[in-house]
């Protein structure tokens, strides 16, 4: 009976990198360890430890501080401290903050193991970027059996009772029912038996175009040879039948009678709950109500794209382009009422929409740039009304009002081009962080509707100015450093800063925004005009300010945070709750916490580098 | 007996060595014990746990041995050993339930002579650690008498006695169950082990002893930890 140290082995099996080891090594590993007990308050690593070791906390907790006293991290059950075995890592002073039991693996043994076991070696040699890319792979949904039209049954598409009427109805009555029920086809039933179908197309071709009186019984223009399909048939079969017969509606009939009506749109919608389809739906919208219904499909789009393995940046592109389409359509619909604009204008998206990085949850951020021929007394009312309508419409579609009031309906965000340039000069002179924040907002602007030429010179001017003025950049840096990533996790809590714990953490403020800000500053310092975070990192990477490897680390961290947020939001959408950015450490595996911690460290390190570089300017 | 205790365990070791027949017992006794004045954090120990068929060393048998060496303040897992013993009598159903060792498994085990010889080799020059050390001392002592026809002396520390002494010093009345191994471990923040076998319990006792030592102020000599029970079979 081999029960040798099963407790130790089972513990190791739970935590990376040991969790990735094959069974033989995992069984052999406990015998390479020694065990020490550290009383609360004692030094870590223990002062009397003669050889350098890798430490694994079995129980209890240890904190590590920099020589200046700043908390670096807290280690608890399953956490590793390998600083004594690796060249990297800051020097630190550790203390057991609880009575702690630790496992020790001599660095010499670790070295030997790494030589023999590639998986173990990779864990320690991989760059943070590589490790995070690996971690992101694990977040993507397992290659699930993706249901397709080939595997789904027709019954799965039947959502409502079919809308039926008697064949004795007049054409007008039938049309009234179809309008009230918002259907494009009406089934005609006589004595419980399906006897015909009439569609929008029939009303047009067989009634209006043929000059048939609307008081005529509907039976005159209905199709009476109705094809139907059973609910158990494959959806694909239904699609083939429709294509073959040149029809768009197929009654679903089982032994008990009429079950519903399948339309080709149902199938198309399912097959392509994609941006193209959704954008088409938006373009065809005639009123706000239509847009609200179209945007209600966004969460479903997010769920489906994630299931199909889309990366967060692909999803950001998709969601942002749907938001663009909705904005454009809202402006068009509003202009039907208000008439054409008196002077040219550009409707610009700021923030995540501007960067093409929206998620379903995003607020709206927008502004108006007006042609310099704008005269407040003459044109002010028009643009105020336009902005208000569009902002209200976006809010109704789920893009909630911006809490910071960065919206075109706010007069401060609706100016002629010269007014914007003036405002920008003012922000620079004011030399405060608010100005830096506003400028940052400006740098993420993108024209969604109207004259793109109105924004271009503004961008160019801001880019040129900022890249020449380090003092202004320094203020933007100071602003950026307000959003700090958490230090890590302490059991089921998020470790925010010295002594501060939180239940959940905001992956947007603590992960995504800091990287977005870093990317913007590096792009700006290098004079790169790119708008997206990843595009900025790629453009700025390899410059003296940002090493290529660092840019890659930030990119991987950004995608890791994004993937995690995507999964979190998809779970929320599936569970019927409103998607948000708050992730509870309880919902994370040990491995995910480990990757997150590395991503936090990448961000923290890059923030420190930037802070040091611009420290001189800030003190001036 | 009082006289012998006055003379010390190492004196008794040398006296027994002179009478011991050649073999594992004699080899064990030939190795000097750690000095009583040594700092307890620098002494070599061996944590031992025995699973037995019952509580009476005269009639009951050792089912399994688990041990692991403790060098100063460090448990060396490389030394961990677990030995299941082939029994003379069948295992009682209750005992099988407690130790998860069935007759089949015991049949596959080694002979008591072999397990005991390995233990004595590992124990030489070390201080024994156990929770309620009488069981280990009584069964090992009895086995030595039976197999080698000689007596053994084992210097030992008892995590149970240490806990009792600590409560007495604080004039606390022990609460029911508070002196059980797992209750004491919990008090020191040690993990809860699911497995119930001799090695896991030996490791449990070893960790508890490290915690008890860490809890004591400053460096203490070995003699302040030693159990008086060491002399039982030397008497």
mmCIF file of N, CA and C in Angstrom, chain A residues 1 3-8 10 14 30-39 48-50 58-60 99-101 103-104, chain B residues 73-78 80-82 84 100-101 105 108 188-191 193-195 197 199-200 203 207 210-211 214-215:
data_model
loop_
_atom_site.group_PDB
_atom_site.id
_atom_site.type_symbol
_atom_site.label_atom_id
_atom_site.label_comp_id
_atom_site.label_asym_id
_atom_site.label_seq_id
_atom_site.Cartn_x
_atom_site.Cartn_y
_atom_site.Cartn_z
ATOM 1 N N UNK A 1 0.849 -1.200 0.000
ATOM 2 C CA UNK A 1 0.000 0.000 0.000
ATOM 3 C C UNK A 1 0.878 1.241 0.000
ATOM 4 N N UNK A 3 0.859 4.903 0.552
ATOM 5 C CA UNK A 3 0.169 6.094 1.021
ATOM 6 C C UNK A 3 1.173 7.174 1.354
ATOM 7 N N UNK A 4 2.379 7.027 0.833
ATOM 8 C CA UNK A 4 3.448 7.928 1.210
ATOM 9 C C UNK A 4 3.078 9.385 1.004
ATOM 10 N N UNK A 5 2.923 10.102 2.060
ATOM 11 C CA UNK A 5 2.765 11.555 2.009
ATOM 12 C C UNK A 5 1.666 12.018 1.057
ATOM 13 N N UNK A 6 0.593 11.273 1.079
ATOM 14 C CA UNK A 6 -0.509 11.581 0.177
ATOM 15 C C UNK A 6 -1.074 12.975 0.449
ATOM 16 N N UNK A 7 -1.032 13.401 1.702
ATOM 17 C CA UNK A 7 -1.536 14.729 2.050
ATOM 18 C C UNK A 7 -0.746 15.827 1.342
ATOM 19 N N UNK A 8 0.578 15.623 1.345
ATOM 20 C CA UNK A 8 1.444 16.630 0.733
ATOM 21 C C UNK A 8 1.243 16.620 -0.780
ATOM 22 N N UNK A 10 -1.369 15.638 -2.530
ATOM 23 C CA UNK A 10 -2.676 16.179 -2.914
ATOM 24 C C UNK A 10 -2.692 17.697 -2.845
ATOM 25 N N UNK A 14 -2.906 20.733 -6.277
ATOM 26 C CA UNK A 14 -3.910 21.776 -6.445
ATOM 27 C C UNK A 14 -3.335 23.074 -6.985
ATOM 28 N N UNK A 30 6.964 15.202 -3.026
ATOM 29 C CA UNK A 30 6.917 15.443 -1.565
ATOM 30 C C UNK A 30 8.218 15.060 -0.866
ATOM 31 N N UNK A 31 8.855 13.982 -1.336
ATOM 32 C CA UNK A 31 10.072 13.523 -0.655
ATOM 33 C C UNK A 31 11.252 14.460 -0.860
ATOM 34 N N UNK A 32 11.082 15.445 -1.764
ATOM 35 C CA UNK A 32 12.171 16.405 -1.978
ATOM 36 C C UNK A 32 12.001 17.627 -1.087
ATOM 37 N N UNK A 33 10.909 17.672 -0.353
ATOM 38 C CA UNK A 33 10.607 18.870 0.427
ATOM 39 C C UNK A 33 11.014 18.712 1.875
ATOM 40 N N UNK A 34 11.193 19.830 2.532
ATOM 41 C CA UNK A 34 11.206 19.799 3.987
ATOM 42 C C UNK A 34 10.140 20.773 4.474
ATOM 43 N N UNK A 35 9.825 20.663 5.755
ATOM 44 C CA UNK A 35 8.714 21.414 6.305
ATOM 45 C C UNK A 35 9.217 22.298 7.435
ATOM 46 N N UNK A 36 8.760 23.533 7.477
ATOM 47 C CA UNK A 36 9.097 24.385 8.608
ATOM 48 C C UNK A 36 7.859 25.090 9.110
ATOM 49 N N UNK A 37 7.912 25.415 10.389
ATOM 50 C CA UNK A 37 6.805 26.121 11.016
ATOM 51 C C UNK A 37 7.312 27.493 11.434
ATOM 52 N N UNK A 38 6.628 28.542 10.980
ATOM 53 C CA UNK A 38 7.048 29.898 11.320
ATOM 54 C C UNK A 38 5.998 30.526 12.231
ATOM 55 N N UNK A 39 6.442 30.868 13.392
ATOM 56 C CA UNK A 39 5.544 31.502 14.348
ATOM 57 C C UNK A 39 5.192 32.892 13.823
ATOM 58 N N UNK A 48 17.686 31.337 9.897
ATOM 59 C CA UNK A 48 18.658 30.257 10.074
ATOM 60 C C UNK A 48 18.618 29.251 8.926
ATOM 61 N N UNK A 49 17.921 29.608 7.847
ATOM 62 C CA UNK A 49 17.880 28.699 6.697
ATOM 63 C C UNK A 49 19.174 28.856 5.926
ATOM 64 N N UNK A 50 19.913 27.758 5.814
ATOM 65 C CA UNK A 50 21.264 27.876 5.273
ATOM 66 C C UNK A 50 21.308 27.921 3.761
ATOM 67 N N UNK A 58 1.939 26.298 2.971
ATOM 68 C CA UNK A 58 0.983 25.207 3.146
ATOM 69 C C UNK A 58 -0.218 25.702 3.933
ATOM 70 N N UNK A 59 0.051 26.496 4.946
ATOM 71 C CA UNK A 59 -1.032 27.079 5.730
ATOM 72 C C UNK A 59 -0.498 28.334 6.397
ATOM 73 N N UNK A 60 -1.367 29.302 6.620
ATOM 74 C CA UNK A 60 -0.931 30.541 7.226
ATOM 75 C C UNK A 60 -0.721 31.608 6.171
ATOM 76 N N UNK A 99 0.623 32.231 12.060
ATOM 77 C CA UNK A 99 1.436 31.030 12.249
ATOM 78 C C UNK A 99 1.403 30.291 10.919
ATOM 79 N N UNK A 100 2.572 29.951 10.405
ATOM 80 C CA UNK A 100 2.632 29.491 9.021
ATOM 81 C C UNK A 100 3.430 28.210 8.877
ATOM 82 N N UNK A 101 2.880 27.293 8.112
ATOM 83 C CA UNK A 101 3.593 26.067 7.781
ATOM 84 C C UNK A 101 4.037 26.181 6.327
ATOM 85 N N UNK A 103 6.482 24.646 2.960
ATOM 86 C CA UNK A 103 7.274 23.584 2.353
ATOM 87 C C UNK A 103 8.465 24.234 1.672
ATOM 88 N N UNK A 104 9.623 23.625 1.821
ATOM 89 C CA UNK A 104 10.844 24.164 1.229
ATOM 90 C C UNK A 104 11.375 23.199 0.175
ATOM 91 N N UNK B 73 14.828 22.356 13.342
ATOM 92 C CA UNK B 73 13.516 22.948 13.142
ATOM 93 C C UNK B 73 12.909 22.573 11.798
ATOM 94 N N UNK B 74 13.488 21.543 11.178
ATOM 95 C CA UNK B 74 13.075 21.216 9.824
ATOM 96 C C UNK B 74 12.672 19.753 9.716
ATOM 97 N N UNK B 75 11.488 19.515 9.161
ATOM 98 C CA UNK B 75 11.072 18.136 8.911
ATOM 99 C C UNK B 75 11.603 17.750 7.544
ATOM 100 N N UNK B 76 12.302 16.650 7.477
ATOM 101 C CA UNK B 76 12.913 16.218 6.224
ATOM 102 C C UNK B 76 12.048 15.115 5.616
ATOM 103 N N UNK B 77 11.205 15.515 4.645
ATOM 104 C CA UNK B 77 10.245 14.552 4.100
ATOM 105 C C UNK B 77 10.909 13.416 3.339
ATOM 106 N N UNK B 78 12.171 13.613 2.949
ATOM 107 C CA UNK B 78 12.872 12.544 2.229
ATOM 108 C C UNK B 78 13.005 11.298 3.106
ATOM 109 N N UNK B 80 10.733 10.205 5.155
ATOM 110 C CA UNK B 80 9.426 9.658 5.535
ATOM 111 C C UNK B 80 9.304 8.198 5.105
ATOM 112 N N UNK B 81 8.853 7.368 6.012
ATOM 113 C CA UNK B 81 8.668 5.943 5.714
ATOM 114 C C UNK B 81 7.353 5.455 6.274
ATOM 115 N N UNK B 82 6.759 4.522 5.550
ATOM 116 C CA UNK B 82 5.527 3.906 6.015
ATOM 117 C C UNK B 82 5.691 2.410 5.813
ATOM 118 N N UNK B 84 3.799 -1.340 6.485
ATOM 119 C CA UNK B 84 2.664 -2.140 6.952
ATOM 120 C C UNK B 84 3.213 -3.516 7.311
ATOM 121 N N UNK B 100 -7.955 1.882 7.956
ATOM 122 C CA UNK B 100 -8.098 1.615 6.525
ATOM 123 C C UNK B 100 -7.091 0.577 6.047
ATOM 124 N N UNK B 101 -6.751 -0.326 6.940
ATOM 125 C CA UNK B 101 -5.845 -1.408 6.528
ATOM 126 C C UNK B 101 -6.610 -2.713 6.673
ATOM 127 N N UNK B 105 -4.223 -6.162 2.727
ATOM 128 C CA UNK B 105 -3.096 -5.241 2.670
ATOM 129 C C UNK B 105 -2.009 -5.654 3.650
ATOM 130 N N UNK B 108 0.199 -8.267 2.425
ATOM 131 C CA UNK B 108 1.236 -7.843 1.502
ATOM 132 C C UNK B 108 2.384 -7.133 2.231
ATOM 133 N N UNK B 188 -2.694 25.592 16.728
ATOM 134 C CA UNK B 188 -1.450 26.170 16.215
ATOM 135 C C UNK B 188 -1.537 26.527 14.726
ATOM 136 N N UNK B 189 -2.736 26.491 14.179
ATOM 137 C CA UNK B 189 -2.914 26.877 12.779
ATOM 138 C C UNK B 189 -2.359 25.866 11.799
ATOM 139 N N UNK B 190 -2.277 24.607 12.210
ATOM 140 C CA UNK B 190 -1.752 23.577 11.303
ATOM 141 C C UNK B 190 -2.898 22.991 10.483
ATOM 142 N N UNK B 191 -2.575 22.530 9.270
ATOM 143 C CA UNK B 191 -3.658 22.056 8.401
ATOM 144 C C UNK B 191 -4.326 20.784 8.924
ATOM 145 N N UNK B 193 -5.524 17.170 8.299
ATOM 146 C CA UNK B 193 -5.223 16.068 7.377
ATOM 147 C C UNK B 193 -6.393 15.103 7.339
ATOM 148 N N UNK B 194 -6.718 14.705 6.130
ATOM 149 C CA UNK B 194 -7.837 13.770 5.976
ATOM 150 C C UNK B 194 -7.393 12.342 6.222
ATOM 151 N N UNK B 195 -6.213 12.028 5.710
ATOM 152 C CA UNK B 195 -5.776 10.636 5.789
ATOM 153 C C UNK B 195 -5.517 10.254 7.246
ATOM 154 N N UNK B 197 -3.384 7.575 8.720
ATOM 155 C CA UNK B 197 -2.462 6.446 8.675
ATOM 156 C C UNK B 197 -1.239 6.817 9.485
ATOM 157 N N UNK B 199 1.922 7.245 8.857
ATOM 158 C CA UNK B 199 2.847 8.270 8.387
ATOM 159 C C UNK B 199 2.238 9.654 8.530
ATOM 160 N N UNK B 200 0.969 9.755 8.146
ATOM 161 C CA UNK B 200 0.292 11.037 8.252
ATOM 162 C C UNK B 200 0.250 11.502 9.712
ATOM 163 N N UNK B 203 3.739 12.646 10.795
ATOM 164 C CA UNK B 203 3.990 13.986 10.265
ATOM 165 C C UNK B 203 3.209 15.015 11.088
ATOM 166 N N UNK B 207 4.942 18.121 13.043
ATOM 167 C CA UNK B 207 4.575 19.521 12.821
ATOM 168 C C UNK B 207 4.109 20.177 14.119
ATOM 169 N N UNK B 210 7.115 21.082 16.145
ATOM 170 C CA UNK B 210 7.756 22.313 15.646
ATOM 171 C C UNK B 210 6.987 23.537 16.138
ATOM 172 N N UNK B 211 5.661 23.443 16.097
ATOM 173 C CA UNK B 211 4.828 24.563 16.532
ATOM 174 C C UNK B 211 5.000 24.808 18.023
ATOM 175 N N UNK B 214 8.264 26.495 18.537
ATOM 176 C CA UNK B 214 8.242 27.886 18.088
ATOM 177 C C UNK B 214 7.496 28.760 19.097
ATOM 178 N N UNK B 215 6.589 28.126 19.810
ATOM 179 C CA UNK B 215 5.751 28.831 20.777
ATOM 180 C C UNK B 215 6.525 29.156 22.053
#
